[in-house]
CSV table of C-alpha atoms and ligand atoms in Angstrom, one decimal:
chain,number,residue,atom,x,y,z
A,1,MET,CA,-13.0,-43.1,17.6
A,2,ALA,CA,-9.9,-43.2,16.4
A,3,LYS,CA,-6.8,-42.5,18.7
A,4,LEU,CA,-5.4,-39.2,18.6
A,5,SER,CA,-2.0,-38.3,18.1
A,6,ILE,CA,-0.1,-36.6,20.5
A,7,SER,CA,0.3,-33.6,18.1
A,8,GLU,CA,-3.3,-33.9,17.8
A,9,GLN,CA,-4.1,-33.8,21.1
A,10,SER,CA,-2.4,-30.5,22.1
A,11,LEU,CA,-4.3,-28.3,19.1
A,12,THR,CA,-6.6,-26.1,20.4
A,13,THR,CA,-10.2,-26.7,19.6
A,14,ALA,CA,-9.9,-23.7,17.2
A,15,GLU,CA,-6.5,-24.9,15.7
A,16,LYS,CA,-8.8,-28.5,15.2
A,17,LEU,CA,-11.7,-26.6,13.5
A,18,ALA,CA,-10.0,-24.0,11.7
A,19,ARG,CA,-9.5,-24.0,7.7
A,20,GLN,CA,-6.1,-25.8,8.0
A,21,GLU,CA,-4.2,-23.8,6.2
A,22,LEU,CA,-4.4,-20.7,8.0
A,23,ILE,CA,-2.4,-22.2,11.0
A,24,ALA,CA,0.7,-22.4,9.6
A,25,MET,CA,-0.2,-18.4,7.5
A,26,VAL,CA,2.3,-15.5,8.6
A,27,PRO,CA,-0.1,-12.5,8.7
A,28,TYR,CA,1.2,-9.2,7.4
A,29,GLN,CA,4.0,-7.6,9.1
A,30,SER,CA,2.6,-4.2,9.1
A,31,ALA,CA,4.6,-1.1,10.7
A,32,ARG,CA,2.4,-1.7,13.3
A,33,ARG,CA,2.5,-5.2,14.3
A,34,LEU,CA,6.3,-4.6,14.0
A,35,PHE,CA,6.5,-2.0,16.5
A,36,SER,CA,3.3,-1.1,18.0
A,37,SER,CA,2.2,2.7,18.5
A,38,ALA,CA,2.1,1.9,23.0
A,39,ASP,CA,6.0,2.7,21.8
A,40,ALA,CA,5.1,6.1,20.5
A,41,GLN,CA,4.9,7.0,24.3
A,42,GLU,CA,8.8,7.0,24.1
A,43,ASP,CA,8.5,9.8,21.3
A,44,LYS,CA,10.2,7.7,18.5
A,45,ILE,CA,10.3,8.9,15.1
A,46,TRP,CA,7.8,6.9,12.4
A,47,LEU,CA,9.4,6.4,8.9
A,48,ASN,CA,8.4,3.2,8.3
A,49,ALA,CA,4.5,3.4,7.2
A,50,ASN,CA,4.8,5.8,4.7
A,51,GLU,CA,2.4,8.0,6.7
A,52,ALA,CA,2.2,11.7,6.3
A,53,PRO,CA,4.0,13.6,9.4
A,54,GLY,CA,0.8,15.3,10.8
A,55,SER,CA,-2.8,15.6,10.1
A,56,GLY,CA,-5.0,18.6,10.6
A,57,GLN,CA,-7.5,18.6,13.7
A,58,TYR,CA,-11.2,17.6,12.6
A,59,GLN,CA,-14.3,18.5,14.6
A,60,LEU,CA,-16.7,15.8,14.9
A,61,SER,CA,-20.5,16.7,15.1
A,62,ALA,CA,-21.2,13.3,16.4
A,63,THR,CA,-24.9,13.3,15.9
A,64,ASN,CA,-26.8,10.7,15.2
A,65,ILE,CA,-24.5,7.8,16.1
A,66,ASN,CA,-27.6,5.5,17.2
A,67,ARG,CA,-28.2,4.8,13.7
A,68,TYR,CA,-26.3,2.8,11.0
A,69,PRO,CA,-24.7,5.0,8.6
A,70,ASP,CA,-25.7,4.9,4.9
A,71,PHE,CA,-24.2,2.4,3.1
A,72,GLN,CA,-21.9,4.7,0.8
A,73,PRO,CA,-22.5,8.1,2.6
A,74,ASP,CA,-23.5,10.7,-0.5
A,75,SER,CA,-20.9,13.7,1.1
A,76,LEU,CA,-18.2,11.4,0.7
A,77,ILE,CA,-19.0,9.5,-2.8
A,78,SER,CA,-19.6,13.3,-3.8
A,79,ALA,CA,-16.8,15.1,-2.2
A,80,TYR,CA,-14.5,11.8,-3.9
A,81,SER,CA,-16.4,12.4,-7.3
A,82,GLU,CA,-15.5,16.1,-7.5
A,83,TYR,CA,-11.6,15.1,-6.5
A,84,SER,CA,-11.4,12.6,-8.9
A,85,GLY,CA,-13.3,13.8,-11.6
A,86,LEU,CA,-15.3,10.2,-12.3
A,87,ALA,CA,-19.0,9.5,-11.7
A,88,LYS,CA,-20.6,8.7,-8.5
A,89,ASP,CA,-21.6,5.1,-9.6
A,90,GLN,CA,-17.9,4.8,-10.2
A,91,ILE,CA,-16.8,4.9,-6.8
A,92,LEU,CA,-17.0,2.8,-3.9
A,93,ALA,CA,-15.6,3.9,-0.4
A,94,THR,CA,-13.7,0.8,1.7
A,95,ARG,CA,-11.9,0.6,5.1
A,96,GLY,CA,-8.9,1.4,3.6
A,97,ALA,CA,-7.5,0.4,0.3
A,98,ASP,CA,-6.6,-2.8,1.8
A,99,GLU,CA,-10.4,-3.5,2.0
A,100,GLY,CA,-10.4,-2.7,-1.8
A,101,ILE,CA,-7.8,-5.1,-2.5
A,102,GLU,CA,-9.7,-8.0,-0.4
A,103,LEU,CA,-13.2,-7.4,-2.1
A,104,ILE,CA,-11.5,-7.6,-5.6
A,105,ILE,CA,-10.0,-10.8,-5.1
A,106,ARG,CA,-13.3,-12.3,-3.3
A,107,SER,CA,-15.4,-11.1,-6.2
A,108,PHE,CA,-13.5,-12.2,-9.1
A,109,CYS,CA,-11.5,-15.1,-7.9
A,110,LYS,CA,-13.1,-18.7,-7.1
A,111,ALA,CA,-11.4,-20.2,-3.7
A,112,TYR,CA,-8.8,-23.0,-4.7
A,113,GLN,CA,-9.3,-22.6,-8.3
A,114,ASP,CA,-8.4,-19.2,-9.2
A,115,SER,CA,-5.4,-17.1,-9.0
A,116,ILE,CA,-4.0,-13.5,-9.0
A,117,LEU,CA,-1.0,-12.0,-10.7
A,118,ILE,CA,1.8,-9.8,-9.2
A,119,CYS,CA,4.7,-7.8,-9.9
A,120,PRO,CA,7.7,-8.4,-7.2
A,121,PRO,CA,9.1,-6.6,-5.3
A,122,THR,CA,5.5,-4.9,-4.5
A,123,TYR,CA,2.7,-4.2,-1.7
A,124,GLY,CA,2.4,-7.2,0.5
A,125,MET,CA,-1.1,-7.5,1.0
A,126,TYR,CA,-2.2,-8.8,-2.5
A,127,ALA,CA,-0.4,-11.8,-1.9
A,128,ILE,CA,-1.6,-12.5,1.7
A,129,SER,CA,-5.2,-11.5,0.6
A,130,ALA,CA,-5.2,-13.9,-2.0
A,131,GLU,CA,-3.6,-16.5,0.4
A,132,ASN,CA,-6.3,-15.6,2.8
A,133,HIS,CA,-9.1,-16.6,0.6
A,134,GLY,CA,-7.2,-19.5,-1.1
A,135,ALA,CA,-6.6,-17.9,-4.5
A,136,ALA,CA,-3.0,-18.8,-5.5
A,137,VAL,CA,-0.6,-15.9,-6.1
A,138,ILE,CA,1.5,-15.9,-9.9
A,139,LYS,CA,4.7,-14.0,-9.9
A,140,VAL,CA,5.9,-12.0,-13.0
A,141,ALA,CA,8.9,-9.6,-11.3
A,142,LEU,CA,9.5,-6.3,-12.3
A,143,ASN,CA,12.2,-6.1,-14.7
A,144,SER,CA,15.3,-5.5,-12.3
A,145,ALA,CA,17.1,-2.8,-14.8
A,146,ASP,CA,14.5,-0.4,-14.2
A,147,LEU,CA,11.7,-1.5,-12.6
A,148,THR,CA,9.3,-1.5,-15.6
A,149,LEU,CA,6.5,-4.5,-16.4
A,150,ASP,CA,7.9,-7.7,-18.1
A,151,LEU,CA,5.3,-7.3,-20.6
A,152,GLU,CA,6.6,-10.5,-22.4
A,153,GLY,CA,6.4,-12.6,-18.7
A,154,LEU,CA,2.9,-11.3,-18.6
A,155,GLN,CA,1.9,-12.1,-21.8
A,156,GLN,CA,2.6,-16.1,-21.0
A,157,GLN,CA,0.2,-15.8,-17.7
A,158,VAL,CA,-2.7,-14.6,-20.0
A,159,GLY,CA,-5.8,-17.0,-19.4
A,160,LYS,CA,-4.3,-18.1,-16.4
A,161,VAL,CA,-5.3,-15.5,-13.9
A,162,LYS,CA,-8.4,-13.4,-13.0
A,163,VAL,CA,-6.3,-10.5,-11.3
A,164,VAL,CA,-3.2,-8.8,-12.1
A,165,PHE,CA,-2.1,-5.8,-9.6
A,166,LEU,CA,0.3,-3.3,-10.4
A,167,CYS,CA,1.6,-0.7,-8.4
A,168,SER,CA,2.4,2.7,-9.7
A,169,PRO,CA,3.9,4.6,-7.9
A,170,GLY,CA,5.2,1.0,-6.8
A,171,ASN,CA,5.6,0.5,-2.9
A,172,PRO,CA,8.5,-0.2,-2.0
A,173,THR,CA,10.1,0.6,-5.3
A,174,GLY,CA,9.0,4.3,-5.7
A,175,ASN,CA,8.8,4.7,-9.4
A,176,LEU,CA,5.6,5.0,-11.7
A,177,LEU,CA,5.0,2.5,-14.0
A,178,PRO,CA,5.2,3.7,-17.6
A,179,GLN,CA,1.8,4.7,-19.1
A,180,GLU,CA,2.0,2.6,-22.0
A,181,GLN,CA,3.1,-0.3,-20.3
A,182,ILE,CA,0.0,-0.1,-17.8
A,183,ILE,CA,-2.6,0.4,-21.3
A,184,ALA,CA,-0.3,-2.8,-22.7
A,185,ALA,CA,-0.9,-4.4,-19.9
A,186,ILE,CA,-4.7,-4.1,-19.6
A,187,LYS,CA,-5.2,-4.9,-23.5
A,188,LEU,CA,-3.2,-7.8,-22.8
A,189,PHE,CA,-5.7,-9.2,-20.1
A,190,LYS,CA,-8.9,-7.4,-21.7
A,191,ASP,CA,-10.9,-10.8,-22.0
A,192,SER,CA,-9.7,-12.5,-19.2
A,193,ALA,CA,-8.9,-10.6,-16.2
A,194,MET,CA,-8.9,-7.3,-14.2
A,195,VAL,CA,-6.4,-4.8,-14.1
A,196,VAL,CA,-6.0,-3.2,-10.7
A,197,VAL,CA,-3.7,0.3,-10.8
A,198,ASP,CA,-3.0,0.2,-7.1
A,199,GLU,CA,-2.5,4.5,-7.1
A,200,ALA,CA,-2.1,4.7,-3.1
A,201,TYR,CA,0.8,7.1,-3.8
A,202,ILE,CA,-1.2,9.3,-6.7
A,203,GLU,CA,-1.1,12.5,-5.1
A,204,PHE,CA,2.6,12.8,-5.1
A,205,SER,CA,2.6,12.4,-8.8
A,206,PRO,CA,-0.9,12.9,-9.5
A,207,GLU,CA,-0.6,13.6,-13.4
A,208,TYR,CA,-0.2,10.2,-13.9
A,209,SER,CA,-3.4,9.0,-12.8
A,210,CYS,CA,-4.9,5.8,-14.6
A,211,ALA,CA,-8.3,7.0,-13.3
A,212,LYS,CA,-8.9,8.6,-16.9
A,213,LEU,CA,-8.4,4.9,-18.5
A,214,LEU,CA,-12.0,3.9,-17.1
A,215,SER,CA,-13.8,5.2,-19.8
A,216,ASP,CA,-11.4,3.3,-22.5
A,217,PHE,CA,-11.1,-0.2,-20.8
A,218,ASP,CA,-13.6,-1.9,-18.7
A,219,ASN,CA,-11.1,-4.3,-17.0
A,220,VAL,CA,-9.3,-1.6,-15.1
A,221,ILE,CA,-10.0,-1.0,-11.5
A,222,VAL,CA,-8.1,1.7,-9.4
A,223,LEU,CA,-7.3,1.5,-6.2
A,224,ARG,CA,-6.9,4.9,-3.8
A,225,THR,CA,-6.4,5.6,0.0
A,226,LEU,CA,-6.8,8.7,2.3
A,227,SER,CA,-3.7,7.0,4.4
A,228,LYS,CA,-0.8,8.5,2.7
A,229,ALA,CA,-0.8,12.2,1.0
A,230,PHE,CA,-4.0,13.1,3.2
A,231,ALA,CA,-2.4,12.3,6.3
A,232,LEU,CA,-5.4,10.0,7.5
A,233,ALA,CA,-4.2,6.5,7.8
A,234,GLY,CA,-5.9,6.1,11.4
A,235,LEU,CA,-9.2,6.9,9.5
A,236,ARG,CA,-9.1,3.6,7.2
A,237,CYS,CA,-10.5,5.3,4.1
A,238,GLY,CA,-9.7,4.3,0.8
A,239,PHE,CA,-11.4,3.9,-2.7
A,240,THR,CA,-12.3,1.7,-5.3
A,241,LEU,CA,-12.8,3.3,-8.6
A,242,ALA,CA,-14.0,1.3,-11.5
A,243,ASN,CA,-17.1,0.8,-14.3
A,244,ASN,CA,-20.7,0.8,-12.4
A,245,ASP,CA,-20.3,-3.1,-13.5
A,246,VAL,CA,-17.5,-3.5,-11.3
A,247,ILE,CA,-18.6,-1.6,-8.7
A,248,THR,CA,-22.2,-3.3,-8.4
A,249,LEU,CA,-20.2,-6.6,-8.2
A,250,LEU,CA,-18.5,-5.6,-5.0
A,251,THR,CA,-21.4,-4.0,-3.4
A,252,LYS,CA,-22.5,-7.5,-3.0
A,253,VAL,CA,-19.3,-8.5,-1.4
A,254,ILE,CA,-18.6,-5.3,1.2
A,255,ALA,CA,-20.1,-5.5,4.2
A,256,PRO,CA,-23.3,-3.6,5.0
A,257,TYR,CA,-21.8,-0.6,6.8
A,258,PRO,CA,-18.2,-0.4,5.8
A,259,ILE,CA,-18.0,3.7,6.6
A,260,SER,CA,-18.7,4.7,9.8
A,261,ALA,CA,-20.3,8.0,10.1
A,262,PRO,CA,-17.6,9.7,12.0
A,263,VAL,CA,-15.4,8.3,9.5
A,264,ALA,CA,-17.5,9.6,6.5
A,265,GLU,CA,-17.4,13.1,8.2
A,266,ILE,CA,-13.6,13.6,8.7
A,267,ALA,CA,-13.1,12.1,5.1
A,268,SER,CA,-15.6,14.6,3.6
A,269,THR,CA,-14.1,17.5,5.3
A,270,ALA,CA,-10.6,16.6,4.4
A,271,LEU,CA,-11.5,16.4,0.5
A,272,THR,CA,-12.9,19.6,0.6
A,273,THR,CA,-11.8,22.2,2.7
A,274,GLY,CA,-8.6,20.1,3.4
A,275,LEU,CA,-7.5,20.0,-0.7
A,276,GLY,CA,-5.3,23.0,0.2
A,277,LYS,CA,-3.0,21.5,3.5
A,278,MET,CA,-2.9,18.1,1.3
A,279,THR,CA,-1.5,19.7,-1.7
A,280,LYS,CA,0.9,21.7,0.4
A,281,GLN,CA,2.2,19.1,2.2
A,282,VAL,CA,2.7,16.9,-0.9
A,283,GLN,CA,4.9,19.9,-2.3
A,284,ALA,CA,6.9,19.9,0.7
A,285,SER,CA,7.0,16.0,0.9
A,286,ASN,CA,8.2,16.0,-2.7
A,287,THR,CA,11.0,18.9,-2.2
A,288,LEU,CA,12.4,16.9,1.2
A,289,ARG,CA,12.6,13.6,-0.8
A,290,GLU,CA,14.7,14.7,-3.6
A,291,GLN,CA,17.0,16.6,-0.9
A,292,LEU,CA,17.1,12.9,1.0
A,293,ASN,CA,18.0,11.2,-2.4
A,294,LEU,CA,20.5,13.4,-3.2
A,295,TRP,CA,22.1,13.0,0.1
A,296,LEU,CA,22.0,9.4,0.4
A,297,THR,CA,23.6,9.5,-3.4
A,298,LYS,CA,26.9,10.6,-1.7
A,299,GLN,CA,27.0,8.6,1.5
A,300,VAL,CA,29.6,5.5,1.5
A,301,TRP,CA,27.4,3.1,2.6
A,302,CYS,CA,24.6,3.9,-0.2
A,303,LYS,CA,25.2,1.6,-3.0
A,304,GLN,CA,22.1,3.0,-5.1
A,305,VAL,CA,18.9,5.1,-4.4
A,306,PHE,CA,16.1,4.6,-6.4
A,307,ALA,CA,14.1,7.0,-8.2
A,308,SER,CA,10.9,7.9,-6.7
A,309,ASP,CA,7.7,9.3,-7.4
A,310,ALA,CA,5.6,8.8,-3.6
A,311,ASN,CA,6.5,9.9,-0.1
A,312,PHE,CA,9.3,7.2,0.6
A,313,VAL,CA,13.1,6.6,-0.6
A,314,LEU,CA,14.4,3.2,-1.1
A,315,PHE,CA,18.3,2.7,-0.9
A,316,ARG,CA,20.6,-0.4,-1.4
A,317,CYS,CA,23.3,-0.6,1.1
A,318,GLN,CA,26.8,-1.6,0.0
A,319,SER,CA,26.4,-4.4,2.2
A,320,GLU,CA,24.6,-7.0,4.2
A,321,GLN,CA,26.5,-5.8,7.3
A,322,ASP,CA,25.9,-1.8,6.2
A,323,LYS,CA,22.1,-2.5,6.2
A,324,ALA,CA,22.1,-4.0,9.6
A,325,ASN,CA,24.2,-1.2,11.3
A,326,ILE,CA,22.0,1.6,9.6
A,327,PHE,CA,18.7,-0.4,10.9
A,328,ASP,CA,20.1,-1.1,14.2
A,329,LEU,CA,21.6,2.1,14.9
A,330,LEU,CA,18.3,4.2,14.0
A,331,VAL,CA,16.2,1.8,16.0
A,332,LYS,CA,18.6,2.5,18.9
A,333,ASN,CA,18.0,5.7,18.4
A,334,ASN,CA,13.9,5.5,18.1
A,335,ILE,CA,13.9,6.2,14.4
A,336,LEU,CA,12.3,3.2,12.5
A,337,ILE,CA,12.3,3.0,8.9
A,338,ARG,CA,11.5,-0.1,7.4
A,339,ASP,CA,13.7,-3.1,5.9
A,340,GLN,CA,13.1,-4.3,2.3
A,341,SER,CA,15.5,-6.7,1.9
A,342,LYS,CA,13.4,-10.1,1.9
A,343,GLN,CA,11.7,-8.9,-1.4
A,344,ILE,CA,12.8,-10.2,-4.5
A,345,GLN,CA,15.8,-7.9,-6.2
A,346,LEU,CA,15.9,-5.8,-3.0
A,347,GLU,CA,18.9,-7.3,-0.9
A,348,ASN,CA,20.6,-4.9,1.6
A,349,CYS,CA,17.7,-2.3,0.6
A,350,LEU,CA,16.0,0.2,3.3
A,351,ARG,CA,12.8,2.4,2.6
A,352,ILE,CA,12.6,5.8,4.4
A,353,SER,CA,8.9,7.3,4.6
A,354,ILE,CA,9.5,11.3,4.0
A,355,GLY,CA,8.2,12.7,7.5
A,356,SER,CA,9.2,15.8,8.8
A,357,LYS,CA,12.2,18.3,7.8
A,358,GLN,CA,12.9,17.8,11.4
A,359,GLU,CA,12.4,13.8,11.6
A,360,ILE,CA,14.9,13.6,8.5
A,361,THR,CA,17.4,15.9,9.9
A,362,ILE,CA,17.4,14.2,12.7
A,363,LEU,CA,18.0,10.7,11.0
A,364,GLN,CA,20.6,12.3,8.9
A,365,GLN,CA,22.4,13.3,11.9
A,366,THR,CA,22.0,10.3,13.6
A,367,LEU,CA,23.3,8.5,10.7
A,368,LEU,CA,26.3,11.0,10.3
A,369,THR,CA,27.5,11.2,13.7
A,370,GLN,CA,27.1,7.7,15.0
A,371,LEU,CA,27.5,5.3,12.1
A,372,SER,CA,31.2,4.2,12.6
A,373,ALA,CA,33.4,4.1,9.3
A,374,HIS,CA,34.6,1.2,7.7
B,1,PLP,C1,-0.6,1.7,2.3
B,1,PLP,C2,-1.0,0.9,1.2
B,1,PLP,C3,-2.1,0.4,0.8
B,1,PLP,C4,-3.3,0.5,2.1
B,1,PLP,O1,-4.0,1.8,2.1
B,1,PLP,P1,-4.9,1.5,3.4
B,1,PLP,O2,-6.1,2.4,2.7
B,1,PLP,O3,-4.2,2.2,4.4
B,1,PLP,O4,-5.6,0.4,3.5
B,1,PLP,C5,-2.5,0.2,-0.3
B,1,PLP,N1,-1.4,-0.5,-1.4
B,1,PLP,C6,-0.4,0.2,-1.2
B,1,PLP,C7,0.6,0.1,-2.4
B,1,PLP,C8,-0.4,0.8,0.0
B,1,PLP,O5,1.4,1.2,-0.2
C-alpha cells in the first residue's frame, strides 16, 4: 500500500470517503446559520430572512401519526388547487420551495454533464443545489440599469443548459421581471430547457403570477412557498407547479413521504380559513414597505433604494464604510438585516425584511439617533 502523505493522514474517514468536491464546498449561509434562533431569547428583531412578522395559532389534532402520511395529502393539494386555480395534477407539495429547486435539478441535470443557468443577483440556493448535485452553473447577469433579463445573453446559452432559474419578484432585488421578458425566455428555451419561475414572493404582487403560462407552454415550472406571505417559514412547505408530465417526473425523485401529517394539517388550514389573514398581512406589509422605501431615500447615507414588489427593501449605501456602520450598529442593537454586498452589482447593498410596524419603527429610530453623521 502506498504511503500516505501527511495531509492524507490527517483526513477523517468521512473526508477520505466523501465526494472530494464536497470537502471545500461552503453550505448556504442561511439567515439562521448566520444568527441562530437560540439568539431569539435575547429579543432580537429578525429582519434578515424575509419572514412575515407573526403567524396565526394553529391547533393540531395530531391523530394517526403512527401511520405514514399520504404521499401528497389530498386536503393540502385540493386547497392549493383551489387557491392557485390549477388542476391537482399540476401541483407537487414539497419541503419548502428549496426542495422544489433541488428536485428540478436532480430530475433534469445529469451530474457532471449538464448545466443550469441563473441570472444574478439572485437567490443563492439555485447555485448551491446545482453544485451539490454536480451540475455546472452558467451566469447571465440581469441588466444592471433596471434589473431586467439580458435576453441576448440568454439566447447565447440556448442548447447549453437544461434548467433556467428566473426569480420574480427577485430576491434580493425585489423587482418583478416584465411578463413579456419571461415569455420571451420561455420561448427561447422551448425545446432545450425548463424555465423555472420562482414566485416565492408572488403573494405581494399576485396579479403578475406566471402560473397561467402553464396552459401555453410545457417547459415552464413555477415555484411557490408558504414561508413568506403565509408566515409559515418554520413549517417547511412549498409547491412546485407544472404540467403533469413534469410533476410525474419529479415524483420519481422526491422522498416517499415528503409532507408530514402535522405540516399538511396546518398548511391546509392556512390555505383555506387562513387566506383572509394572509391577504391582510400582505396589504400591511406592502404599505409599510412603501413607507420604508420613501424614508430610506431621504437618508444621507443612502445612495439608492430599489423598487420592491416583495416584502423586503434593498438599498445601496453611499460607501462601504456606511454599509458596515449601519449593519454593525443594527446588530449591536439586536436588529438583524442581511448584507447583500457580495453579490454581483450589489456593492454596498443591504436588505431589510418588512417586519411589523413596530420593528421597522425601532430600526428607523436606531439609525436616526445612533448613526453618527459624517
Ligand atoms: C425564501 C425563498 C425560497 C425558499 O423558500 P422555502 O419554501 O422556505 O424553502 C425560494 N426562493 C426564493 C426566491 C426565496 O426567497
